[in-house]
PDB file of C-alpha atoms in Angstrom:
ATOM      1  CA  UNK C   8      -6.202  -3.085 -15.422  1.00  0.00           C
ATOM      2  CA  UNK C   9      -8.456  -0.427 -14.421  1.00  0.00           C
ATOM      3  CA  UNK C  10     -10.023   1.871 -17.599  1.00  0.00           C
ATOM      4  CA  UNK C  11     -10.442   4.524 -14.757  1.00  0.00           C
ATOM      5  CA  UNK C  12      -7.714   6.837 -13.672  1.00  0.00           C
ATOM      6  CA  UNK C  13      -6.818   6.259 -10.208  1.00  0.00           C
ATOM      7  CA  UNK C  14      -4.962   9.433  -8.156  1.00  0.00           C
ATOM      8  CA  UNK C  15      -3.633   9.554  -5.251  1.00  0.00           C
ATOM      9  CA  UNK C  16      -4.067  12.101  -2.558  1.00  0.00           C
ATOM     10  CA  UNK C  17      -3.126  12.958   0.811  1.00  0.00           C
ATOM     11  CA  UNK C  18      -5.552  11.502   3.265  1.00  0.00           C
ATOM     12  CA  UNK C  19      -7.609  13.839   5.583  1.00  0.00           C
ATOM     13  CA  UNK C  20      -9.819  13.508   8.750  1.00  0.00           C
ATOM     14  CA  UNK C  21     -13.028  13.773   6.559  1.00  0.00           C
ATOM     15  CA  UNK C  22     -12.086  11.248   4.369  1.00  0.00           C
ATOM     16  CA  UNK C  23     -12.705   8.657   7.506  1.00  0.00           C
ATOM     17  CA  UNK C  24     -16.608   7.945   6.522  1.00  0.00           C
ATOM     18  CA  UNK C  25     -15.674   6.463   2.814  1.00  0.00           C
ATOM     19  CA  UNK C  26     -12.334   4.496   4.450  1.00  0.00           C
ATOM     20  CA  UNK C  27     -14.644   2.855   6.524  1.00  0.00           C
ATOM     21  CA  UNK C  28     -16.484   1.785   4.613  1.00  0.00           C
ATOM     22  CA  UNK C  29     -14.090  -1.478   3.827  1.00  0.00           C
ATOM     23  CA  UNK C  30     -12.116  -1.174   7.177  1.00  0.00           C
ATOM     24  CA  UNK C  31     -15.491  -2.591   8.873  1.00  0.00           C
ATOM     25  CA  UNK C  32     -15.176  -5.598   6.674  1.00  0.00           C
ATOM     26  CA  UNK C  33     -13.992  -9.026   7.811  1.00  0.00           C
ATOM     27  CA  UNK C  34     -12.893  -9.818   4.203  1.00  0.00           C
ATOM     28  CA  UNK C  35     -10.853  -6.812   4.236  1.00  0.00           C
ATOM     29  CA  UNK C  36      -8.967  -7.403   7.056  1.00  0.00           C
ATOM     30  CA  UNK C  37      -8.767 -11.534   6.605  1.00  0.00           C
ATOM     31  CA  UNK C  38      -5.205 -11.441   6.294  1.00  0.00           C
ATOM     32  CA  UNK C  39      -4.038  -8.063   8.804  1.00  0.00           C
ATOM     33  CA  UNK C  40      -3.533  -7.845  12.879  1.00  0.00           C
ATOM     34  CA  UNK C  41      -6.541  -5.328  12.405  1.00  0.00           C
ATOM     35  CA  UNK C  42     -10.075  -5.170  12.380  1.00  0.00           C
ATOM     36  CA  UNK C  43     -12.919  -5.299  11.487  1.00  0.00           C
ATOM     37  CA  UNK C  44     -12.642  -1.998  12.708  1.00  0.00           C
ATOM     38  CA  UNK C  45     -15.406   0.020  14.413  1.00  0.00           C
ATOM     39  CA  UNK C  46     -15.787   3.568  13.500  1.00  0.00           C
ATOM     40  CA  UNK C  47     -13.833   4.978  16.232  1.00  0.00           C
ATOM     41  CA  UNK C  48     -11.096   2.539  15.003  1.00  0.00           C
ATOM     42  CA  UNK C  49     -11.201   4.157  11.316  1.00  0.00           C
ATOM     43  CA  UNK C  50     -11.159   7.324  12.820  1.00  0.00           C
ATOM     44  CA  UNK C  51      -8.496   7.342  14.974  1.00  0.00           C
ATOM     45  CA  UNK C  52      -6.249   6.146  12.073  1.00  0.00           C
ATOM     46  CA  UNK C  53      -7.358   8.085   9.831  1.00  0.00           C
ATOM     47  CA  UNK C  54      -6.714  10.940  12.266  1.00  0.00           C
ATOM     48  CA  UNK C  55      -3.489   9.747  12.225  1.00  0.00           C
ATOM     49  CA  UNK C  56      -2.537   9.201   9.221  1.00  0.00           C
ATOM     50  CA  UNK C  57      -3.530  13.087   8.372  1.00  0.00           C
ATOM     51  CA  UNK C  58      -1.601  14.136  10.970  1.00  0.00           C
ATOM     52  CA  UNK C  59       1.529  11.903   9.279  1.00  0.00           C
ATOM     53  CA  UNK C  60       1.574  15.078   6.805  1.00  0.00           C
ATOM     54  CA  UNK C  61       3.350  17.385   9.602  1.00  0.00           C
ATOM     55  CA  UNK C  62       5.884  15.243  11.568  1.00  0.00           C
ATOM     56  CA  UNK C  63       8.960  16.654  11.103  1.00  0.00           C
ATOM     57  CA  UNK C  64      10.835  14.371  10.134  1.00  0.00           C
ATOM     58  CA  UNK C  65       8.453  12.984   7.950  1.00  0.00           C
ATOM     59  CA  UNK C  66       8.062   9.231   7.706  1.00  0.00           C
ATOM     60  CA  UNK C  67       4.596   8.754   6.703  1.00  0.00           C
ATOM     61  CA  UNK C  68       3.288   9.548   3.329  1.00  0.00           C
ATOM     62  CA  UNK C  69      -0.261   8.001   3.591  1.00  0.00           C
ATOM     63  CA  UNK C  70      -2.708   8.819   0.635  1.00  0.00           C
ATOM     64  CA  UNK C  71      -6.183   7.476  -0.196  1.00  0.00           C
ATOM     65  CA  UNK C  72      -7.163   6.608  -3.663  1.00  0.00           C
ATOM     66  CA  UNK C  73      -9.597   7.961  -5.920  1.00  0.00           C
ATOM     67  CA  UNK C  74     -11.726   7.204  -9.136  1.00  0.00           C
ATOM     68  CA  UNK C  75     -12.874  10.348  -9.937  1.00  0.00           C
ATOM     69  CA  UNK C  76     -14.415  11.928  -6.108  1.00  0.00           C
ATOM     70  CA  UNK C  77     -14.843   8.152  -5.281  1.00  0.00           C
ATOM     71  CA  UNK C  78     -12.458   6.773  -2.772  1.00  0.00           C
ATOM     72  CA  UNK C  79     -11.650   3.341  -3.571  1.00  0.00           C
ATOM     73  CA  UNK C  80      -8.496   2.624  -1.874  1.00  0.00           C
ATOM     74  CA  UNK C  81      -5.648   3.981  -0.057  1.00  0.00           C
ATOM     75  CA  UNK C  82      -1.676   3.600  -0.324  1.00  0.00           C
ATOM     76  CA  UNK C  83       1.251   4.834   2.112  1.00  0.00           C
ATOM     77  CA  UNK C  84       4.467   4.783   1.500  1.00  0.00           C
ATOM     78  CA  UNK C  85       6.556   4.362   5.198  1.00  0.00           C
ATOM     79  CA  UNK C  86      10.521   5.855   5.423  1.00  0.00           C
ATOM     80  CA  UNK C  87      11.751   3.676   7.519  1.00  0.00           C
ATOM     81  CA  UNK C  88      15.268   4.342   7.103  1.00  0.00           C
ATOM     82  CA  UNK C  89      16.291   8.262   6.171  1.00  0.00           C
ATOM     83  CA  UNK C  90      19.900   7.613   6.270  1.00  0.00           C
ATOM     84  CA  UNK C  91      20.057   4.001   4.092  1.00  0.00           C
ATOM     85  CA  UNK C  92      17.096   5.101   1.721  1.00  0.00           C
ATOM     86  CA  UNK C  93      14.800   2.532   2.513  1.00  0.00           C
ATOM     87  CA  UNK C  94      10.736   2.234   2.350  1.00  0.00           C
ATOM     88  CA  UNK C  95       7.881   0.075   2.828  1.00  0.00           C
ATOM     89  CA  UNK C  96       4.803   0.410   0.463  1.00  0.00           C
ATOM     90  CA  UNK C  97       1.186  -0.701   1.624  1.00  0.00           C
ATOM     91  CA  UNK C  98      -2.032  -0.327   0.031  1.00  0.00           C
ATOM     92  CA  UNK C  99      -5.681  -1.720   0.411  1.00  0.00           C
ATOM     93  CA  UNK C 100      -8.598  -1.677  -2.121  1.00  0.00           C
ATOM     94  CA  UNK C 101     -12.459  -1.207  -1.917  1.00  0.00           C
ATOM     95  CA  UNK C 102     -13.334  -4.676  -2.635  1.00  0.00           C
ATOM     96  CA  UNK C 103     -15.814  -3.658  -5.045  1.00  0.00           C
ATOM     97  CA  UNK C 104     -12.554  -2.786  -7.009  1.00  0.00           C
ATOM     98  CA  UNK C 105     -10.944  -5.842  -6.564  1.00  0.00           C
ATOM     99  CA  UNK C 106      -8.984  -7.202  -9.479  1.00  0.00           C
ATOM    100  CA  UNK C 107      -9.775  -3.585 -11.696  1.00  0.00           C
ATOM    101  CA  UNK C 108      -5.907  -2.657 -11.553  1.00  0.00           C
ATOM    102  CA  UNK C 109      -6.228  -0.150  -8.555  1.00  0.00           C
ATOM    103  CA  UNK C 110      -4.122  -1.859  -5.924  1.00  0.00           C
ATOM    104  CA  UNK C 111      -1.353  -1.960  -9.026  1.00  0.00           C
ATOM    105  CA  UNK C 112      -1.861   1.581  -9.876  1.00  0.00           C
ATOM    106  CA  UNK C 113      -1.730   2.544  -5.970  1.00  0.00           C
ATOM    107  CA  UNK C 114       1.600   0.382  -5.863  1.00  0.00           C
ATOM    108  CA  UNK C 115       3.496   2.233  -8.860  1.00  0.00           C
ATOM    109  CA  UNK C 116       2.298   5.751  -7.912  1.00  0.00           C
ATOM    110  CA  UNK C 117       3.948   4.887  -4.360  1.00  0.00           C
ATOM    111  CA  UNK C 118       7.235   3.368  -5.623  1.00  0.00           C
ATOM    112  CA  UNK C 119       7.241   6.642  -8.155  1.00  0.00           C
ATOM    113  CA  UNK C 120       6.422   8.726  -5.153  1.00  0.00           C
ATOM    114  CA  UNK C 121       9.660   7.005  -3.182  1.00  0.00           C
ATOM    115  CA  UNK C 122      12.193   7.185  -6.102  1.00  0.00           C
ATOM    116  CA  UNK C 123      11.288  10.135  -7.854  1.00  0.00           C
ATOM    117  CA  UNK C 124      10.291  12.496  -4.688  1.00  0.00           C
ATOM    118  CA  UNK C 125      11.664  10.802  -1.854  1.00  0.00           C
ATOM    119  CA  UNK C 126      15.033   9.526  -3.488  1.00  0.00           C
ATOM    120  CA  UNK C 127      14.380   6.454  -2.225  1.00  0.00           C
ATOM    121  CA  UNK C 128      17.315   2.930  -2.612  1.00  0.00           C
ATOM    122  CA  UNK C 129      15.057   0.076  -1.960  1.00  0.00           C
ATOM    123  CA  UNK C 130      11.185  -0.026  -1.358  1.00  0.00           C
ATOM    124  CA  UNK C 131       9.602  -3.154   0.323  1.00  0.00           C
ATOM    125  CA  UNK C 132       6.294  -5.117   0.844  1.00  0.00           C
ATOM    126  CA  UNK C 133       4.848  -7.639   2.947  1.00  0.00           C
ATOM    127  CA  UNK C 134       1.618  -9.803   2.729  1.00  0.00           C
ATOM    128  CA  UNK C 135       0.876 -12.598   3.783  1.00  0.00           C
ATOM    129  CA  UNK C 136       1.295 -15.983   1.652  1.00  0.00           C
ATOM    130  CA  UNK C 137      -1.950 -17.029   1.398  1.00  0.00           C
ATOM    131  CA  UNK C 138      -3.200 -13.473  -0.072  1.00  0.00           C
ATOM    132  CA  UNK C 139      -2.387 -14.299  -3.820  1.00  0.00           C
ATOM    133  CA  UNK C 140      -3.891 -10.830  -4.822  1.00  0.00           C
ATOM    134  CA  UNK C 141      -1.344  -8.646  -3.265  1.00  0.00           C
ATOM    135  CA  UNK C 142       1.468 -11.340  -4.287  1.00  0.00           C
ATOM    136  CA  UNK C 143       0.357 -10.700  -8.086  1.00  0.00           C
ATOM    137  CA  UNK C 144       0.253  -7.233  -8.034  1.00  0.00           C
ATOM    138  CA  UNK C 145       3.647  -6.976  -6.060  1.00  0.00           C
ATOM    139  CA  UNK C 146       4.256  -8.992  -8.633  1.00  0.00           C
ATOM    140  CA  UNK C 147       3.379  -6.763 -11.292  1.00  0.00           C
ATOM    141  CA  UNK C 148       4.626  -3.375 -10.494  1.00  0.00           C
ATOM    142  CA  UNK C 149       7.834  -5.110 -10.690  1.00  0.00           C
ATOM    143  CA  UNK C 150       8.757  -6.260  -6.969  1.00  0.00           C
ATOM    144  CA  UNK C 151      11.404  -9.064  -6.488  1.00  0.00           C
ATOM    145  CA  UNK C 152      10.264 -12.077  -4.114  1.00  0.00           C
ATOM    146  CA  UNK C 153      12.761 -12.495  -1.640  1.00  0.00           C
ATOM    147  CA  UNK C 154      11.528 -14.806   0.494  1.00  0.00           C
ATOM    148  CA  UNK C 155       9.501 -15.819   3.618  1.00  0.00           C
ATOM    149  CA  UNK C 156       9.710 -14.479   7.126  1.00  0.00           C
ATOM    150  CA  UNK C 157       7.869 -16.552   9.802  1.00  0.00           C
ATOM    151  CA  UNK C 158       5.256 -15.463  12.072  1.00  0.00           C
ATOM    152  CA  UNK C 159       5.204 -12.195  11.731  1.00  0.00           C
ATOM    153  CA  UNK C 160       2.141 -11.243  12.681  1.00  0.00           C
ATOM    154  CA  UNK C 161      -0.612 -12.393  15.632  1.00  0.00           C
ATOM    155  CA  UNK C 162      -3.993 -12.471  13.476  1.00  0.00           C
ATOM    156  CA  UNK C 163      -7.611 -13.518  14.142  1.00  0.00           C
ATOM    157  CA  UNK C 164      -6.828 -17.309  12.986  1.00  0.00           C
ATOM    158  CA  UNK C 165      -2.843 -17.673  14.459  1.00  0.00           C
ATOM    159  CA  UNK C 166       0.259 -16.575  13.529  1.00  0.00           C
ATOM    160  CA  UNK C 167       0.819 -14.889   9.944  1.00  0.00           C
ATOM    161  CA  UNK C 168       3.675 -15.420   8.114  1.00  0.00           C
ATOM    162  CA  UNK C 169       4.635 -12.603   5.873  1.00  0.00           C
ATOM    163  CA  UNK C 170       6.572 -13.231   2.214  1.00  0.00           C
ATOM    164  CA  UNK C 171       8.205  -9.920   1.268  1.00  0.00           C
ATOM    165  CA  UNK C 172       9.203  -8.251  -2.104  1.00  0.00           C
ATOM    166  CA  UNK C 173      11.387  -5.698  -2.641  1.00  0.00           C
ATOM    167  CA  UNK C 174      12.805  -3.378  -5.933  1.00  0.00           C
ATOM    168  CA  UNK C 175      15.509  -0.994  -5.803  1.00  0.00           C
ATOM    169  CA  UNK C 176      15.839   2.522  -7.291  1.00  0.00           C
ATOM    170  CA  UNK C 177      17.949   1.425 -10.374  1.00  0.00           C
ATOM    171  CA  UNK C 178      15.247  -1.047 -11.616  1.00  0.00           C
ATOM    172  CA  UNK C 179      12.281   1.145 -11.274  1.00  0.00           C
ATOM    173  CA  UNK C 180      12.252   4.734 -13.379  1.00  0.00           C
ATOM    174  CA  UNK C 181       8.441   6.170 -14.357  1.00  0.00           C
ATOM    175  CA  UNK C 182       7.934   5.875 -17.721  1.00  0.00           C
ATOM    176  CA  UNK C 183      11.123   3.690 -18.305  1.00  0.00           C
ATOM    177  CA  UNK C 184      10.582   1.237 -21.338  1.00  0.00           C
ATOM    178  CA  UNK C 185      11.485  -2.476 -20.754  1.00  0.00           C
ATOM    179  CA  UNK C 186      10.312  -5.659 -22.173  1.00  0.00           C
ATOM    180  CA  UNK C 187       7.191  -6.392 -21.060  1.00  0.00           C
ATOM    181  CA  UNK C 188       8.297  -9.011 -19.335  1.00  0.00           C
ATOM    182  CA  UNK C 189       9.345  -7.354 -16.592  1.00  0.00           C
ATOM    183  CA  UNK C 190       7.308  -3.703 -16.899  1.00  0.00           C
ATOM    184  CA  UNK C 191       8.555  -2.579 -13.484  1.00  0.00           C
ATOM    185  CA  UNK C 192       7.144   0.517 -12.261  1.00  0.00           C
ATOM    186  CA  UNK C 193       5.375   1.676 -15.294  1.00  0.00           C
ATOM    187  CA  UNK C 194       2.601   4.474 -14.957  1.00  0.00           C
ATOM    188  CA  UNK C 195      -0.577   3.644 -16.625  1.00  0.00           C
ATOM    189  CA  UNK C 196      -1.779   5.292 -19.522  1.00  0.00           C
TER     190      UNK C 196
END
């Protein structure tokens, strides 16, 4: 778990130099349909992902993470159903944060975001199987396993399966106490 306080922010255009920093990397992107990306790759999406912030409706709520000024990460939470209540949560991490309890932190703040704000039902996740990293923290901020959907994704090395989690409104309340066996959704700290 990270010592470190880890916020969340809404992404902007100049925040495209520190993103790609990791978005270049092939270790980054092992287990996605993108990249490495080039820096007109970053910022394009990056570009677009700011400009998420004013479509009306809104379905994209993508943030970047910070340690202090540092950008480390960043976290978006997708509507992809106004009218049945339903999300999908992604997030990537700096690799020089790797296994500090950022991608975890960037995970609750986003199911927080989509219950408390958003009014969320149900909030989902993919990854891919063999990325045991985001399976743990899923894991951890309290995501159900549901199973395995096949070839999902076209990716540098073949088709990707994905194995998705989900966690519905009722099981996930910031600040809720509950055994610590199953410490869904808890905010750090």
């Amino acid at each position: 778990m990270s010592q470190r306080s880890v916020t969340l922010d809404k992404i902007f255009l100049e925040d495209w130099p520190a993103i790609h920093a990791w978005a270049c990397l092939p270790e980054v992107c092992r287990y996605q349909s993108w990249g490495p990306n080039t820096e007109d790759q970053t910022r394009d999406f990056v570009g677009s992902a700011a400009k998420a912030w004013s479509d009306t409706p809104q379905c994209r709520f993508p943030h970047v993470a910070r340690i202090g000024r540092d950008v480390v990460g960043m976290g978006e939470l997708h509507v992809r159903s106004h009218s049945q209540r339903q999300g999908e949560i992604t997030y990537i991490v700096h690799p020089r944060e790797w296994g500090q309890g950022v991608g975890t932190e960037i995970g609750r703040q986003l199911l927080s975001y989509g219950f408390d704000e958003l009014g969320l039902h149900r909030i989902y996740a993919t990854c891919d199987p063999r990325n045991l990293g985001s399976s743990r923290v899923l894991a951890k901020i309290g995501m159900t396993y549901e199973g395995r959907l096949r070839h999902t994704a076209l990716i540098r090395d073949g088709w990707r399966d994905s194995t998705i989690f989900s966690i519905l409104e009722g099981e996930c309340r910031s600040g809720a106490q509950r055994a610590p066996s199953s410490e869904r959704c808890r905010s750090a700290g």
